JSON list of C-alpha atoms in Angstrom, two decimals:
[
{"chain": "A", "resi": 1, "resn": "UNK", "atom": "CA", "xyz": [-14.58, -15.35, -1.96]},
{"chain": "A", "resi": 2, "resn": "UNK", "atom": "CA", "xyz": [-14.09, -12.01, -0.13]},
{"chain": "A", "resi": 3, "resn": "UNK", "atom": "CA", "xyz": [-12.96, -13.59, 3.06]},
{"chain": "A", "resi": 4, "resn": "UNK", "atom": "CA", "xyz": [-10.64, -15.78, 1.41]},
{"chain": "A", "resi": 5, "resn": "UNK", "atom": "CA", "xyz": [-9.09, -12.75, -0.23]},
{"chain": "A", "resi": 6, "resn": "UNK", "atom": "CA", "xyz": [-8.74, -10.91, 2.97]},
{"chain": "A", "resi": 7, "resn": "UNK", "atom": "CA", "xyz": [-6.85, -14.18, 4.66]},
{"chain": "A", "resi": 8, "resn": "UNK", "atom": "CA", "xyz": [-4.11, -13.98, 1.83]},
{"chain": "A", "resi": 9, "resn": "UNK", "atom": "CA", "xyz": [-3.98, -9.95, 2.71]},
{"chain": "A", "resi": 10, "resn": "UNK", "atom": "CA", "xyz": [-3.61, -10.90, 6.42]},
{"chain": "A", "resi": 11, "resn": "UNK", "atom": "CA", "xyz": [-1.11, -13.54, 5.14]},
{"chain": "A", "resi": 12, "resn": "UNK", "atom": "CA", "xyz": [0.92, -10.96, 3.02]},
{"chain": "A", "resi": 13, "resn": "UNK", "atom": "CA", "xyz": [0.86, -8.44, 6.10]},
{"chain": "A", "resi": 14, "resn": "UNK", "atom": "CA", "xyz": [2.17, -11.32, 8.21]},
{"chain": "A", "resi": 15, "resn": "UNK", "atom": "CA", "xyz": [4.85, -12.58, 6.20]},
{"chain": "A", "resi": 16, "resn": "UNK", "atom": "CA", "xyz": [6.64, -9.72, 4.99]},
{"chain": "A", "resi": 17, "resn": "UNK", "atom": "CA", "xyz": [6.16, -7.09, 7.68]},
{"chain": "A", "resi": 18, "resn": "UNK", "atom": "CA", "xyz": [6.44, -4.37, 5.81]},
{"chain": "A", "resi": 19, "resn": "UNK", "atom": "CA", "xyz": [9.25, -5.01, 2.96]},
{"chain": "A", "resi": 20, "resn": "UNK", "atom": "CA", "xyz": [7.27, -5.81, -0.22]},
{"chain": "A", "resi": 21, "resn": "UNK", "atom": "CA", "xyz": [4.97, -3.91, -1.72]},
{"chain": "A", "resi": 22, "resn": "UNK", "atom": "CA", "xyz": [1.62, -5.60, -3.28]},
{"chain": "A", "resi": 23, "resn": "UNK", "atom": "CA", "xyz": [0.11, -5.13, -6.82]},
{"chain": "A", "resi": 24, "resn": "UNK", "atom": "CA", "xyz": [-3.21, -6.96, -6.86]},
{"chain": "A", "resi": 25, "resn": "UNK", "atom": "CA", "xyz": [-4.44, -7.31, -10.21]},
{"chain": "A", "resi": 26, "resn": "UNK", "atom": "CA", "xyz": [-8.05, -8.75, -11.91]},
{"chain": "A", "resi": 27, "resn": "UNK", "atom": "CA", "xyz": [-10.88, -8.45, -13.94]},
{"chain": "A", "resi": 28, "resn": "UNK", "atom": "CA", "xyz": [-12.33, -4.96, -13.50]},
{"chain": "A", "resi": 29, "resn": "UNK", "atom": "CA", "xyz": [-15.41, -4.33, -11.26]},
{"chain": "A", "resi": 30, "resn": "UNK", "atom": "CA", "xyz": [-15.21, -7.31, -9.12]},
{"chain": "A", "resi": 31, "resn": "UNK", "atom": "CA", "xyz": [-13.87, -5.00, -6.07]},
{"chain": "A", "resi": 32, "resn": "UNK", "atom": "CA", "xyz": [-10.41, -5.31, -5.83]},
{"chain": "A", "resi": 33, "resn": "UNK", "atom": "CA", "xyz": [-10.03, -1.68, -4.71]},
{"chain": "A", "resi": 34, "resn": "UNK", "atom": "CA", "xyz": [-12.73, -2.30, -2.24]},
{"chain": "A", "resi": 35, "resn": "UNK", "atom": "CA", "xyz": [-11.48, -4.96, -0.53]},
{"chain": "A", "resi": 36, "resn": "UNK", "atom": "CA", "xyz": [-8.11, -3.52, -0.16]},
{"chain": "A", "resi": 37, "resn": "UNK", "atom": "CA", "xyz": [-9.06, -0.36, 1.09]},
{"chain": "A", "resi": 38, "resn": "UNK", "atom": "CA", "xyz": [-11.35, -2.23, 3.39]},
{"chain": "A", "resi": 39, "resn": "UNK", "atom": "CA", "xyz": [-8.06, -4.31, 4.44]},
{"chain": "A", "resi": 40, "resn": "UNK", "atom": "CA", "xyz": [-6.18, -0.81, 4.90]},
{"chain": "A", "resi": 41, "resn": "UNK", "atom": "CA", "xyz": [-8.99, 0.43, 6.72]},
{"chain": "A", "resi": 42, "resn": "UNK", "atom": "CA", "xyz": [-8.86, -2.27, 9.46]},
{"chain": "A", "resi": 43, "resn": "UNK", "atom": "CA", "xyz": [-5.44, -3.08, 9.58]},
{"chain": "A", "resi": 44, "resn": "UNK", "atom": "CA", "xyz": [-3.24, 0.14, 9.42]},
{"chain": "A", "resi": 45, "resn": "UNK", "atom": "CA", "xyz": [-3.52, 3.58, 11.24]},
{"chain": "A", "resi": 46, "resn": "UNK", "atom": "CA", "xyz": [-3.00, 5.33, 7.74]},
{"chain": "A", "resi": 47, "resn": "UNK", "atom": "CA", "xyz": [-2.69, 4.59, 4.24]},
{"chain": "A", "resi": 48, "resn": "UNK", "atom": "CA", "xyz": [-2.92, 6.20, 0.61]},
{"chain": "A", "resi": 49, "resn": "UNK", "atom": "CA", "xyz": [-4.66, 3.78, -1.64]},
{"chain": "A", "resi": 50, "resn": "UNK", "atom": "CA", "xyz": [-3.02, 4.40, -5.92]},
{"chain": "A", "resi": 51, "resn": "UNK", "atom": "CA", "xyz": [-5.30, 2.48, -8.48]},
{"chain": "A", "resi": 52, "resn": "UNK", "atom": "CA", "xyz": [-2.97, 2.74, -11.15]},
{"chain": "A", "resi": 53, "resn": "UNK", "atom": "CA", "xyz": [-5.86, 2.58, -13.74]},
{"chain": "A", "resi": 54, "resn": "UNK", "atom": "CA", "xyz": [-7.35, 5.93, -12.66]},
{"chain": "A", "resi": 55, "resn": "UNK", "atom": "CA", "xyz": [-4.58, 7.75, -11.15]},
{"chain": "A", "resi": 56, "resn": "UNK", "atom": "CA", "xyz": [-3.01, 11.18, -12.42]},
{"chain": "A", "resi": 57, "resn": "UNK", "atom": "CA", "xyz": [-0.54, 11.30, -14.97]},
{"chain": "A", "resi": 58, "resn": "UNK", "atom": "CA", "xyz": [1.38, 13.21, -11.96]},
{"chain": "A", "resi": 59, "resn": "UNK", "atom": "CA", "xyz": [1.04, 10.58, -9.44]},
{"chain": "A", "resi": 60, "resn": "UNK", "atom": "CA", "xyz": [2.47, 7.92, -11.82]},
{"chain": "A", "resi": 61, "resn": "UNK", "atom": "CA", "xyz": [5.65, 10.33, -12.28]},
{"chain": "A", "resi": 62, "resn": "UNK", "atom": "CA", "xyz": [6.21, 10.34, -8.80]},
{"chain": "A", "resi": 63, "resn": "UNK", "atom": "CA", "xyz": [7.14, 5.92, -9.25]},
{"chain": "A", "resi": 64, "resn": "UNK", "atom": "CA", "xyz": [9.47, 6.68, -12.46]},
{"chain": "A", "resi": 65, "resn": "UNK", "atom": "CA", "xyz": [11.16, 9.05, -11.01]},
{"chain": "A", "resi": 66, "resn": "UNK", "atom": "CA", "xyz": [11.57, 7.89, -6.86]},
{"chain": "A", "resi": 67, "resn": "UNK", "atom": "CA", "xyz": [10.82, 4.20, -7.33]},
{"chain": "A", "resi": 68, "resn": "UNK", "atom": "CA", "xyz": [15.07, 4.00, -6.16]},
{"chain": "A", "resi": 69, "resn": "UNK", "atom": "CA", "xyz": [14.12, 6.52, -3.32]},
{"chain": "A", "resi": 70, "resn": "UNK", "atom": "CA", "xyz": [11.68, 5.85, -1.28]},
{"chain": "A", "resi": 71, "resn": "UNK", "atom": "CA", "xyz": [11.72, 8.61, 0.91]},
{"chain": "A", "resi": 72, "resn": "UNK", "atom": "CA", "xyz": [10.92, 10.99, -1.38]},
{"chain": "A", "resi": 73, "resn": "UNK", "atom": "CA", "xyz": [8.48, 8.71, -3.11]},
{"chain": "A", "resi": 74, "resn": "UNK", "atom": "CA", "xyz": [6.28, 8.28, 0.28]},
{"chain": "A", "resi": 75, "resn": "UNK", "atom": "CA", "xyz": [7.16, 12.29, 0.56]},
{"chain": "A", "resi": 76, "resn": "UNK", "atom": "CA", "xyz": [5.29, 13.01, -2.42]},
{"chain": "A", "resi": 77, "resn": "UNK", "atom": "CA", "xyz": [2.75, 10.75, -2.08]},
{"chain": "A", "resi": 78, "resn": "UNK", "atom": "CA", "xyz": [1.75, 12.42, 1.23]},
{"chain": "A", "resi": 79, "resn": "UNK", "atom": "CA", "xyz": [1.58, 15.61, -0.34]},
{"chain": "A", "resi": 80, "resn": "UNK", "atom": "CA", "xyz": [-0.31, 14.94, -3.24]},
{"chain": "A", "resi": 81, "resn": "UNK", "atom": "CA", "xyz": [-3.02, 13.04, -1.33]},
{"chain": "A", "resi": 82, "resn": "UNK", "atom": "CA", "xyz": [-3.31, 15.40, 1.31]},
{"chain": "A", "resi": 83, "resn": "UNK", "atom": "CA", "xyz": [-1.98, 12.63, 3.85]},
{"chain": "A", "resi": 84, "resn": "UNK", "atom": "CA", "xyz": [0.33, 11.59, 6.15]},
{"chain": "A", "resi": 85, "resn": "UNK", "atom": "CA", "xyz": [1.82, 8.19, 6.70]},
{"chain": "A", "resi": 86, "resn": "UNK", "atom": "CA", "xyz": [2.26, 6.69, 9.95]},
{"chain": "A", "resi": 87, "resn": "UNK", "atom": "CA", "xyz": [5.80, 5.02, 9.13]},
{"chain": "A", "resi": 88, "resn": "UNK", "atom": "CA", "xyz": [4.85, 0.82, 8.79]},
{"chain": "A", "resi": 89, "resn": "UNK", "atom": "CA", "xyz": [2.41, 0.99, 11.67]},
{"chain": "A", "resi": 90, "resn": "UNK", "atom": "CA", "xyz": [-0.17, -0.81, 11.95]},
{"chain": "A", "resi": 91, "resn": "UNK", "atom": "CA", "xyz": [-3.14, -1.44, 14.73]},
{"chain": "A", "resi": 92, "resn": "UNK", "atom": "CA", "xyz": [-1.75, -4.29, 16.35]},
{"chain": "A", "resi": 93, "resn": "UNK", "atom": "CA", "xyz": [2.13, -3.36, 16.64]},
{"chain": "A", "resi": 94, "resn": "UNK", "atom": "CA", "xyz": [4.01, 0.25, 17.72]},
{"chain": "A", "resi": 95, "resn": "UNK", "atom": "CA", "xyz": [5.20, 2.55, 14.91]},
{"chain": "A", "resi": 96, "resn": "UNK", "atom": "CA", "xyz": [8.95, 1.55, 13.91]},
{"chain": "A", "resi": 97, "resn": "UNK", "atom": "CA", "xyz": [11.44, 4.05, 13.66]},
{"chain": "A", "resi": 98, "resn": "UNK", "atom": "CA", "xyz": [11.58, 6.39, 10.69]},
{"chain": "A", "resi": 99, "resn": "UNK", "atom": "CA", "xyz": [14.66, 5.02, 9.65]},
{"chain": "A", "resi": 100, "resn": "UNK", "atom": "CA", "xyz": [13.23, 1.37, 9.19]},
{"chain": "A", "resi": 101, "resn": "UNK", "atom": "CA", "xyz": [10.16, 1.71, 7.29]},
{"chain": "A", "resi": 102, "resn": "UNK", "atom": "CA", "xyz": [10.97, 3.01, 4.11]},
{"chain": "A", "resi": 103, "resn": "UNK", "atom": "CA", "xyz": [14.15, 1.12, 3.25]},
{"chain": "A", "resi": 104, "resn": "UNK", "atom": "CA", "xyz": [15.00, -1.53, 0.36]},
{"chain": "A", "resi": 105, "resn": "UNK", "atom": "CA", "xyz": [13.66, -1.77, -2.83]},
{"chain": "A", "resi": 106, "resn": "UNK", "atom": "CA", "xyz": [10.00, -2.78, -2.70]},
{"chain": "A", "resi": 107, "resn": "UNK", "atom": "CA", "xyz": [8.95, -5.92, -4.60]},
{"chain": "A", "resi": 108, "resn": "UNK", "atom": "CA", "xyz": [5.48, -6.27, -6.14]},
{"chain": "A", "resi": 109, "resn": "UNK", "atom": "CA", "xyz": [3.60, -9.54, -4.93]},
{"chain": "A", "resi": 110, "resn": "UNK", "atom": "CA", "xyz": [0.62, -10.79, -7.02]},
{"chain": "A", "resi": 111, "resn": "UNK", "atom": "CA", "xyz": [-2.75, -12.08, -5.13]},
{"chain": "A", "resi": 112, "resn": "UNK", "atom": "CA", "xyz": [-4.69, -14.81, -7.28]}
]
């Protein structure tokens, strides 16, 4: 089951390069947040991993109120988790420029 999980995360990562975002949602404690942090891990030089269920009131502010700016919602994010973003790069391709990687409105894909 794992495996097949992580080939529909390698799928996702392959077929939208970078211009959707992905909401994975399932029964609790079956290790959803393990698997795609183990994904992120492997497949991207950085990442900041938000499980809405747990995260601070704070954090979820930072969605209502930048969801239509990007920018500043990966700028907050950074500073809040202590961490910076290598701009849609991941370890198999070159960094794209700054200007690319945040733009568009993200759209949430479901994994089943």
């Amino acid at each position: 089951m794992r495996r097949k999980i992580y080939d529909k995360l390698l799928e996702w990562k392959k077929n939208h390069k970078g211009d959707t975002a992905l909401l994975i949602e399932g029964a609790r404690r079956i290790g959803k947040s393990y698997i795609v942090e183990e994904f992120a891990r492997k497949e991207y030089v950085s990442y900041i991993l938000v499980d809405f269920s747990k995260v601070n009131p704070q954090v979820m502010e930072f969605f209502n109120l930048y969801l239509d700016d990007l920018d500043m919602l990966f700028m907050n994010l950074e500073l809040y988790f202590r961490r910076k973003l290598t701009p849609r790069q991941t370890k198999d391709e070159e960094a794209h420029s700054p200007s690319d990687e945040r733009r568009g409105s993200p759209v949430l894909g479901h994994i089943r």
